[in-house]
Short mmCIF file of N, CA and C in Angstrom, two decimals:
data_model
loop_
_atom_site.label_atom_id
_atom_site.label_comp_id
_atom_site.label_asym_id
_atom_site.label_seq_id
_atom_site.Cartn_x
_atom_site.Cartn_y
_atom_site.Cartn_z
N UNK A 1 2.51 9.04 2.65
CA UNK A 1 1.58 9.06 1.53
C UNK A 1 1.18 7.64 1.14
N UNK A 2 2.43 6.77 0.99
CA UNK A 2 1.85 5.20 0.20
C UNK A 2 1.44 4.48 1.71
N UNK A 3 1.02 4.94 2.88
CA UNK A 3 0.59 4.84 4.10
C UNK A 3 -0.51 4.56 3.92
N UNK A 4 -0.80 6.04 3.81
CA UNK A 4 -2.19 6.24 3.57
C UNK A 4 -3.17 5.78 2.42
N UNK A 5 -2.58 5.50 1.50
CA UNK A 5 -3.14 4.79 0.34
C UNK A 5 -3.15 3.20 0.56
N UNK A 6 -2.37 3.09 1.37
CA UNK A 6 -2.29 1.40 1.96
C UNK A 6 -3.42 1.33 2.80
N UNK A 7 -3.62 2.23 3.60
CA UNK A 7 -5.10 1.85 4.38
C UNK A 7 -6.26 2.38 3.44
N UNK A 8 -5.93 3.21 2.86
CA UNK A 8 -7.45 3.36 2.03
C UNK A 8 -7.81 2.24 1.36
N UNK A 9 -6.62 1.58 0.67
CA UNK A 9 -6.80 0.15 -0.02
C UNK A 9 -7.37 -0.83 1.03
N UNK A 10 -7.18 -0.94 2.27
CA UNK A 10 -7.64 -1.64 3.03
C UNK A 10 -9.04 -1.88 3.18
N UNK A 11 -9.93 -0.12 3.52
CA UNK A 11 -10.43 0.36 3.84
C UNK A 11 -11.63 -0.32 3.15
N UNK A 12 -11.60 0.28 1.58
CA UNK A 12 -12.28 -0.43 0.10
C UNK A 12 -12.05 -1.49 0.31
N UNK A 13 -11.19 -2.55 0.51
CA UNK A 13 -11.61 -3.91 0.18
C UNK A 13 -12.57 -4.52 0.94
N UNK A 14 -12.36 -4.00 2.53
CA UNK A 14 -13.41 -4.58 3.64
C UNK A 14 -14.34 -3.99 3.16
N UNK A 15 -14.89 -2.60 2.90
CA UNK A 15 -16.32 -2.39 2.65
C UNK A 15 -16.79 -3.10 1.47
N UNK A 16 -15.64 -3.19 0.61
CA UNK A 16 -16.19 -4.21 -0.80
C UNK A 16 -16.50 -5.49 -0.73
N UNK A 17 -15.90 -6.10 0.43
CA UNK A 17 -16.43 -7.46 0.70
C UNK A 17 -17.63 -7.09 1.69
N UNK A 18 -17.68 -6.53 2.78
CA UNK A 18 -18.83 -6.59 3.03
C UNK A 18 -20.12 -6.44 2.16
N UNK A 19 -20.44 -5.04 1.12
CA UNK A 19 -20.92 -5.30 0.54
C UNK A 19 -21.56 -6.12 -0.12
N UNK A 20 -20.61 -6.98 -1.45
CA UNK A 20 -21.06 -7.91 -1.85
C UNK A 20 -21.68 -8.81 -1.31
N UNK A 21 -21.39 -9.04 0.25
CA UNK A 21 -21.49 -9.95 1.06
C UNK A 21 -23.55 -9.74 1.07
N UNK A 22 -23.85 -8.57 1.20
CA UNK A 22 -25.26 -8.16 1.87
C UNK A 22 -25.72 -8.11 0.54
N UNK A 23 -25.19 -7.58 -0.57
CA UNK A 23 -25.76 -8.14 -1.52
C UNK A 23 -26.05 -9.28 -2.14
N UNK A 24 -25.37 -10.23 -1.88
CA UNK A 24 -25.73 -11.68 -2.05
C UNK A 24 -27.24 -12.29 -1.62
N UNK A 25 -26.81 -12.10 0.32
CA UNK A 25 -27.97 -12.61 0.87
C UNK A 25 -28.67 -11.66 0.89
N UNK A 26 -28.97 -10.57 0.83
CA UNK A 26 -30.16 -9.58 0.19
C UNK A 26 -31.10 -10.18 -1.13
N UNK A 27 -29.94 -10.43 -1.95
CA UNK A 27 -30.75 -11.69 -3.42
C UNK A 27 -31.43 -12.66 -2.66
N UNK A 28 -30.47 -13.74 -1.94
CA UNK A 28 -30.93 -14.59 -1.60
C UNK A 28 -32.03 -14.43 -1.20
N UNK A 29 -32.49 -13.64 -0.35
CA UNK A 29 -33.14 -13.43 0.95
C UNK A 29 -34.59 -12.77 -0.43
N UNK A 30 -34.48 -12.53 -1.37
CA UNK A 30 -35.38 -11.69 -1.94
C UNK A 30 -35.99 -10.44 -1.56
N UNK A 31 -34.83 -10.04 -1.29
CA UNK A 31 -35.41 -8.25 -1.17
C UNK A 31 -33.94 -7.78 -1.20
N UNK A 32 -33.72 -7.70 -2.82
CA UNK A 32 -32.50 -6.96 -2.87
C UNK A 32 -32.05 -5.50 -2.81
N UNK A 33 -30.66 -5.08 -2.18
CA UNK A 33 -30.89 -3.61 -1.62
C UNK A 33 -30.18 -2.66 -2.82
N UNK A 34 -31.19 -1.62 -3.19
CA UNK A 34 -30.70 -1.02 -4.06
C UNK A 34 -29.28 -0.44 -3.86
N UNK A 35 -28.69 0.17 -5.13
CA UNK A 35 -27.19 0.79 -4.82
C UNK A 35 -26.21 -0.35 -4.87
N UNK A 36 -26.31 -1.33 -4.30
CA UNK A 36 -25.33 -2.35 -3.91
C UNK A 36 -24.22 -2.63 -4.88
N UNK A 37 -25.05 -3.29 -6.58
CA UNK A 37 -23.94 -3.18 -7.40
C UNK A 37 -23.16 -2.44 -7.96
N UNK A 38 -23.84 -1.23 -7.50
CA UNK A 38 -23.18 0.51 -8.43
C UNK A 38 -22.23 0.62 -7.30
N UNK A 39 -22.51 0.61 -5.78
CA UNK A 39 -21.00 1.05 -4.85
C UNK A 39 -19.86 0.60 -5.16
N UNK A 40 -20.71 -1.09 -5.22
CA UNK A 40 -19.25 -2.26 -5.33
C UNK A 40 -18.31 -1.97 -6.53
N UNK A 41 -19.20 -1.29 -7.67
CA UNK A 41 -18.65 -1.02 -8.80
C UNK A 41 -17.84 0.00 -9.24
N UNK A 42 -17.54 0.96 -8.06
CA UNK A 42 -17.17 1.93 -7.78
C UNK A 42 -15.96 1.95 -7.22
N UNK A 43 -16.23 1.15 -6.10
CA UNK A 43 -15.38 1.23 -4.64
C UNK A 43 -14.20 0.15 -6.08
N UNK A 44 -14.54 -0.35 -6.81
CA UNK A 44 -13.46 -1.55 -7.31
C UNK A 44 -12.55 -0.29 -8.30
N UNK A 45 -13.11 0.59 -8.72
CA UNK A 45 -12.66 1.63 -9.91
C UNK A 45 -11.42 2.31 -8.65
N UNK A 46 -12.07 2.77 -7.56
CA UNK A 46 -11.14 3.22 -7.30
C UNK A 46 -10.01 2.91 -6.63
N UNK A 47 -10.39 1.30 -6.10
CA UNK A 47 -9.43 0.39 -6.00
C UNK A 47 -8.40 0.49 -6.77
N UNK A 48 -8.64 0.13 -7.82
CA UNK A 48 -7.68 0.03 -8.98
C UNK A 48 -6.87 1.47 -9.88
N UNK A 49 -7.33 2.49 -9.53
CA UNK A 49 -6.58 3.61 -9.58
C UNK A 49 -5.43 3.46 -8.37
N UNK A 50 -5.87 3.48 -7.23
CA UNK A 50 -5.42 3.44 -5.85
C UNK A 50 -4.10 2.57 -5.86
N UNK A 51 -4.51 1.30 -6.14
CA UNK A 51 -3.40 0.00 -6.17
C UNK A 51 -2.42 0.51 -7.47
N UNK A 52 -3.00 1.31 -8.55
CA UNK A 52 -1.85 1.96 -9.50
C UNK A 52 -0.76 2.79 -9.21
N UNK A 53 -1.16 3.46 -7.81
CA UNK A 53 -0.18 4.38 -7.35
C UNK A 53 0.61 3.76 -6.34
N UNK A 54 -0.12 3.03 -5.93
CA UNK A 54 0.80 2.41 -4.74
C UNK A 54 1.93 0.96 -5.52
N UNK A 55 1.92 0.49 -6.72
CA UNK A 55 2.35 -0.25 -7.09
C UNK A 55 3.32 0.40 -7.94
N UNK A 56 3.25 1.78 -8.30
CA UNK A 56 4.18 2.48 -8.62
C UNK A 56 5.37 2.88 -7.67
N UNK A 57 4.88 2.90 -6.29
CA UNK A 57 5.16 3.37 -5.23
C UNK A 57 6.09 1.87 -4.78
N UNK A 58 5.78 0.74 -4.86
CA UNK A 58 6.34 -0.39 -4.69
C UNK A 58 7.56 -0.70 -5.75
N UNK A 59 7.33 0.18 -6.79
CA UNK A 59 8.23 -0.55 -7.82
C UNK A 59 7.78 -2.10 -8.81
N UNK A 60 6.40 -2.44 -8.40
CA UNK A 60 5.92 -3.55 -8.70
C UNK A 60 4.82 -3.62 -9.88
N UNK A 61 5.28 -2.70 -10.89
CA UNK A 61 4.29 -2.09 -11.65
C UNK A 61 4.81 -3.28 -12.94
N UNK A 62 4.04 -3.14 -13.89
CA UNK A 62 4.52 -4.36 -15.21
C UNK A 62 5.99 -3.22 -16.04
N UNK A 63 6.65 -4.38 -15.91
CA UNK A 63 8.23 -3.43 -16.58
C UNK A 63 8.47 -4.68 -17.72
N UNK A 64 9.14 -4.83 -18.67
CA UNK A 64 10.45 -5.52 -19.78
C UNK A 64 11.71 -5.10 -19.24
N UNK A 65 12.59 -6.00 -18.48
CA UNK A 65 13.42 -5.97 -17.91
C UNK A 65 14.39 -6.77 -18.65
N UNK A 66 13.93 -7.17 -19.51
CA UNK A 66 15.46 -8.45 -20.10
C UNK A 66 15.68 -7.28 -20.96
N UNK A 67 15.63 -6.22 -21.55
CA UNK A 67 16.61 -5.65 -22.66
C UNK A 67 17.42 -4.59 -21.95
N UNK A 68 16.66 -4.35 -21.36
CA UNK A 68 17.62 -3.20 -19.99
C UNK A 68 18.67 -3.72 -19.26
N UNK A 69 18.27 -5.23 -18.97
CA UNK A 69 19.39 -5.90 -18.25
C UNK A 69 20.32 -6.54 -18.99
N UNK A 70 20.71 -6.04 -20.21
CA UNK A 70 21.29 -6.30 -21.10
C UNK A 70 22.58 -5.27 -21.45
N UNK A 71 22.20 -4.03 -20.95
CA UNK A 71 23.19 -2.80 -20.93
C UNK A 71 24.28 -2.76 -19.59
N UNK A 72 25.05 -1.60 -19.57
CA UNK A 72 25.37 -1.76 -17.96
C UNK A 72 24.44 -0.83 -17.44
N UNK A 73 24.98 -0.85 -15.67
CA UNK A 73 24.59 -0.55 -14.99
C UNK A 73 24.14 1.10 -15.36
N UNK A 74 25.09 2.01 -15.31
CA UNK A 74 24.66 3.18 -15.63
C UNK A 74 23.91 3.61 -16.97
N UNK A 75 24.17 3.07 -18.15
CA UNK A 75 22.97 2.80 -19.01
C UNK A 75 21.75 2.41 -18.62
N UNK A 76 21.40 1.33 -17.24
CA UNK A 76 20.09 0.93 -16.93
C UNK A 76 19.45 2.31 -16.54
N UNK A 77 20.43 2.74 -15.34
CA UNK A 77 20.19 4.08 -14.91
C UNK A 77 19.26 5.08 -15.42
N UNK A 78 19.54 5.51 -16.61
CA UNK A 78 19.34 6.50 -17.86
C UNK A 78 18.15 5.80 -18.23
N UNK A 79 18.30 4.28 -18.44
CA UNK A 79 17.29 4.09 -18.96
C UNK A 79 15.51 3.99 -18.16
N UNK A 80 15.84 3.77 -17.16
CA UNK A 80 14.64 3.95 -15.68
C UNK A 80 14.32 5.28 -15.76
N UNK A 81 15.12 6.07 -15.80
CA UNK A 81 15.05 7.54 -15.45
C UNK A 81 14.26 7.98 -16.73
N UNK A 82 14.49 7.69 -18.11
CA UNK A 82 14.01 7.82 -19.00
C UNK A 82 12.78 7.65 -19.25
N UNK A 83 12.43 6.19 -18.84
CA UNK A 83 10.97 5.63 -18.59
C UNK A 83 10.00 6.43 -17.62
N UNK A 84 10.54 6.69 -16.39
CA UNK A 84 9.93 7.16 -15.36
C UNK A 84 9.07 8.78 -16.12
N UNK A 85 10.07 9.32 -16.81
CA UNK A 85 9.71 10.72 -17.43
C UNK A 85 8.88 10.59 -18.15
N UNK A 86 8.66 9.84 -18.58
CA UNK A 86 7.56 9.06 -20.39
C UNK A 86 6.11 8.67 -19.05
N UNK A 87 6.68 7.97 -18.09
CA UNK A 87 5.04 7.95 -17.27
C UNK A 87 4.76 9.14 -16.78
N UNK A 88 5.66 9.66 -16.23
CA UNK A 88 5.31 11.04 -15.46
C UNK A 88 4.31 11.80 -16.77
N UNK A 89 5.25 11.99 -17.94
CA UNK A 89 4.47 12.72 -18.72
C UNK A 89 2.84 12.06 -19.23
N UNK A 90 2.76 10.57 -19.55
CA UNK A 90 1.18 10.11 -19.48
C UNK A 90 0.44 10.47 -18.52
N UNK A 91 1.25 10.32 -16.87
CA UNK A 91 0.27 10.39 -16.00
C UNK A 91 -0.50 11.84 -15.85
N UNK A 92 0.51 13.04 -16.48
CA UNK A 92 -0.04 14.17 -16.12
C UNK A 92 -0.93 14.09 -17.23
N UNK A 93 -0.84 13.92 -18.51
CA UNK A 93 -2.12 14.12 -19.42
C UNK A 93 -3.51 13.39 -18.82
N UNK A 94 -2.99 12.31 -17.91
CA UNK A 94 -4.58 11.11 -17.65
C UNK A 94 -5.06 12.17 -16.74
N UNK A 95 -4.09 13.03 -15.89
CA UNK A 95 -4.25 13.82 -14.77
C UNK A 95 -5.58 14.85 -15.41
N UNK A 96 -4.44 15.65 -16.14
CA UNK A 96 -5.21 16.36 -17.24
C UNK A 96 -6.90 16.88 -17.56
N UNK A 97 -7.11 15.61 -18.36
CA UNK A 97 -8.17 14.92 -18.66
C UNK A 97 -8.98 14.76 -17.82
N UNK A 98 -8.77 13.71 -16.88
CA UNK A 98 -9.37 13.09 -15.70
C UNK A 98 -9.87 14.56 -15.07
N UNK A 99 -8.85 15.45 -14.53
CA UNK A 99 -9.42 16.91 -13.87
C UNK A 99 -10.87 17.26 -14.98
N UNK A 100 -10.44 17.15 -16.44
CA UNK A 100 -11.60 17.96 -17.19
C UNK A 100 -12.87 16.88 -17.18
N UNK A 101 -12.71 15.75 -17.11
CA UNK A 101 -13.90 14.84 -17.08
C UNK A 101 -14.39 14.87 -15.76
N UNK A 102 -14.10 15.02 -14.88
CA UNK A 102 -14.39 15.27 -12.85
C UNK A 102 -15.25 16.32 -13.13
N UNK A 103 -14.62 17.37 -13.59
CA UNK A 103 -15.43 18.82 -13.83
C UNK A 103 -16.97 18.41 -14.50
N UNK A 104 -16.44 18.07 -15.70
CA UNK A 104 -17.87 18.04 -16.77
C UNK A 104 -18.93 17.09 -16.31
N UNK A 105 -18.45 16.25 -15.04
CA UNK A 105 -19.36 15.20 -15.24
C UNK A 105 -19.96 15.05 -13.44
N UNK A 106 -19.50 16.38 -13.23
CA UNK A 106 -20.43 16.66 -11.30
C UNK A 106 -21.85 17.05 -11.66
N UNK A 107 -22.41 17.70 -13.00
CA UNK A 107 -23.40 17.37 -12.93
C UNK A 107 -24.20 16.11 -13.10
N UNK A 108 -23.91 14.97 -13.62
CA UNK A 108 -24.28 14.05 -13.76
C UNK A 108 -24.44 12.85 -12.56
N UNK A 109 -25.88 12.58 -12.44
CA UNK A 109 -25.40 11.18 -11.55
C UNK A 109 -25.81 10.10 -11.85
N UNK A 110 -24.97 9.32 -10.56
CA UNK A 110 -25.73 8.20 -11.28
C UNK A 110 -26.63 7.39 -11.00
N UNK A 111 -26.68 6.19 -11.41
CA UNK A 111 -28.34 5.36 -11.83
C UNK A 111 -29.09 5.30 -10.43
N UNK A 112 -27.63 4.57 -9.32
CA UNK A 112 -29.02 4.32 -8.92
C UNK A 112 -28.52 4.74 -7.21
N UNK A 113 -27.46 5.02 -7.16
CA UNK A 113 -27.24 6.10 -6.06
C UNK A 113 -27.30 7.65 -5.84
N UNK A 114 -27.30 8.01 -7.00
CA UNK A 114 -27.11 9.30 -7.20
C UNK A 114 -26.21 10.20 -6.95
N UNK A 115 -25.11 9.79 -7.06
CA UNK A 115 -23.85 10.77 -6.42
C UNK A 115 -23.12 11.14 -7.91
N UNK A 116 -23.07 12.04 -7.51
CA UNK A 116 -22.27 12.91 -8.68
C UNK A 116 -21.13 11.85 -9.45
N UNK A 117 -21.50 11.98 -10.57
CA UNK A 117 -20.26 11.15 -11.37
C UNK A 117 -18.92 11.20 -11.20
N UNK A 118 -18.61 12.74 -11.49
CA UNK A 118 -17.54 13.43 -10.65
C UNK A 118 -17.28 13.18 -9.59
N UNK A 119 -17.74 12.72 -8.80
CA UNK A 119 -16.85 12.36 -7.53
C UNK A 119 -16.45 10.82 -7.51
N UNK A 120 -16.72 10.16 -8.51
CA UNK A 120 -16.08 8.43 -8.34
C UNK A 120 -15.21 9.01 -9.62
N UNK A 121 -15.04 9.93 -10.81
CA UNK A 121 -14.02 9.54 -11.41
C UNK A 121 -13.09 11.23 -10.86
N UNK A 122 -13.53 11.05 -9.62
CA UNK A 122 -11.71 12.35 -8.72
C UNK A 122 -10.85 11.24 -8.74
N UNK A 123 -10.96 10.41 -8.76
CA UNK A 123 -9.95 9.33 -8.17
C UNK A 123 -8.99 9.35 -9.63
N UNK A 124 -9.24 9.42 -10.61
CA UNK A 124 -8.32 9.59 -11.50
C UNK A 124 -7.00 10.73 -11.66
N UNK A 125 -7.72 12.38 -11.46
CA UNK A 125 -6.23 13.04 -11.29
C UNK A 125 -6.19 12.61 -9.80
N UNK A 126 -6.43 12.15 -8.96
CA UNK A 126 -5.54 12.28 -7.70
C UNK A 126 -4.45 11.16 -7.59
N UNK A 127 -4.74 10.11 -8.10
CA UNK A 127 -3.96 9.08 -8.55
C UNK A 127 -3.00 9.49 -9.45
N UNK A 128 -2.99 10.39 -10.05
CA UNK A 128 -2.29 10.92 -11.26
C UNK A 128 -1.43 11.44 -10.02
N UNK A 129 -1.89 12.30 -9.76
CA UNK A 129 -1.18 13.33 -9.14
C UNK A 129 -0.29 12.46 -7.85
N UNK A 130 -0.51 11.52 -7.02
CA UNK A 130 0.16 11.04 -6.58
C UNK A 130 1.14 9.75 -7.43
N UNK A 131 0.52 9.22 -8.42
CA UNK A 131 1.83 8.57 -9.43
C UNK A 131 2.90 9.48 -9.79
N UNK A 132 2.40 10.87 -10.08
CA UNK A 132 3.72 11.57 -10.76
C UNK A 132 4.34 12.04 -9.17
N UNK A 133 4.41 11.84 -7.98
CA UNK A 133 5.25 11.78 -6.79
C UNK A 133 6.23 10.71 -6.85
N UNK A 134 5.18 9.82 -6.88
CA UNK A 134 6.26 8.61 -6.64
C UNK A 134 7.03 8.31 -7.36
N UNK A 135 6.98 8.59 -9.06
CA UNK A 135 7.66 8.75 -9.87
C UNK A 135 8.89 9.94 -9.74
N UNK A 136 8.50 11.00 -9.76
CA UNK A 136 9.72 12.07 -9.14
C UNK A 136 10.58 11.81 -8.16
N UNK A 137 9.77 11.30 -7.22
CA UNK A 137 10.67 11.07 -6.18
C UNK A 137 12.09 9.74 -6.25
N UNK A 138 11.33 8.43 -6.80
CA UNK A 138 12.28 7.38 -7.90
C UNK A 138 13.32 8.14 -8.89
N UNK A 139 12.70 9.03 -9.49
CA UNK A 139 13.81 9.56 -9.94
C UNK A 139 14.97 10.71 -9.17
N UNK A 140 14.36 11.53 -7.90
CA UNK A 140 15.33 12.35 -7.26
C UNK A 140 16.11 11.07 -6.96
N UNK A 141 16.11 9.55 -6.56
CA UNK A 141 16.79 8.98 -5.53
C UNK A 141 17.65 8.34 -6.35
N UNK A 142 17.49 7.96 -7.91
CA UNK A 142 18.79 7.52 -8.78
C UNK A 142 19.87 8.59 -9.13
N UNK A 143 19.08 9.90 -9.09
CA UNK A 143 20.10 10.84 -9.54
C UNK A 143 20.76 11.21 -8.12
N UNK A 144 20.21 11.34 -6.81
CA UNK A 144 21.30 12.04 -5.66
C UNK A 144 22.27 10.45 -5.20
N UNK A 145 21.55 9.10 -5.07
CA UNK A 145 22.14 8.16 -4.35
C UNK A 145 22.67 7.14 -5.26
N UNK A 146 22.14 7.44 -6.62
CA UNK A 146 22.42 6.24 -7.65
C UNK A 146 21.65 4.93 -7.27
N UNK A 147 20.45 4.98 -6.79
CA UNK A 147 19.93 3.65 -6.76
C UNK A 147 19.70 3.30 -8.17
N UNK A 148 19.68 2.54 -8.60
CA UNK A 148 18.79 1.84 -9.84
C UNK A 148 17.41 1.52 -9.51
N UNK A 149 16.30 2.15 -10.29
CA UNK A 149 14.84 1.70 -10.07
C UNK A 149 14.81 0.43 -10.70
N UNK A 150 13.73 -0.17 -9.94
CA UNK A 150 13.25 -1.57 -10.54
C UNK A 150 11.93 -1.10 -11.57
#
């Protein structure tokens, strides 16, 4: 799974640099190509959903670690596990949401590509839906092996 989200991240950044790239000298060149800033603007949204799950998936997400590392070890425990449940539970409401805004907003497109709104903000529950994996799964692996999450 964080495989595959590793090459999709890949995937988006090369088309995002290319992009920008043709959009530049497209300006330059004076005959700029429509769509260009709405893809780039897109492809970056779902970048950044994308890199949310996979940085969850890394453990490399923004944490406060000096008060936790202040308890012992099996208190940290409890306390990761604790946290992890508090995202799981945000992520399913963004999930939530995100599903009801995808819905409400396939009729809508946009400016200047025209693709359904709904389909640049799917990327929100699916990201959801793969954060609350990686999250579950962080937590099956402190409770069967006792790792401590970072």
């Amino acid at each position: 799974m964080a495989a595959f989200l590793s090459w999709l991240c890949i995937i988006i950044i090369t088309g995002l640099t290319l992009i920008v790239f043709l959009q530049v000298i497209s300006r330059y060149l004076e005959i700029p190509l429509a769509g260009t800033e709405e893809l780039a603007r897109f492809m970056i949204i779902w970048l950044t959903f994308i890199g949310t799950s996979l940085a969850i998936h890394e453990k490399i997400h923004l944490a406060v670690k000096y008060f936790v590392s202040l308890v012992n070890e099996n208190l940290q425990k409890m306390i990761n596990i604790l946290v992890d449940i508090i995202i799981i539970i945000l992520f399913a409401i963004l999930g939530f949401y995100g599903f009801d805004l995808t819905l409400l907003s396939m009729g809508t497109s946009s400016s200047a590509l025209q693709v359904p709104m709904g389909l640049v903000y799917s990327i929100i529950p699916i990201t959801a839906v793969f954060s609350i994996l990686f999250l579950s799964a962080n937590i099956l692996n402190v409770l069967k092996k006792g790792v401590a999450s970072s």
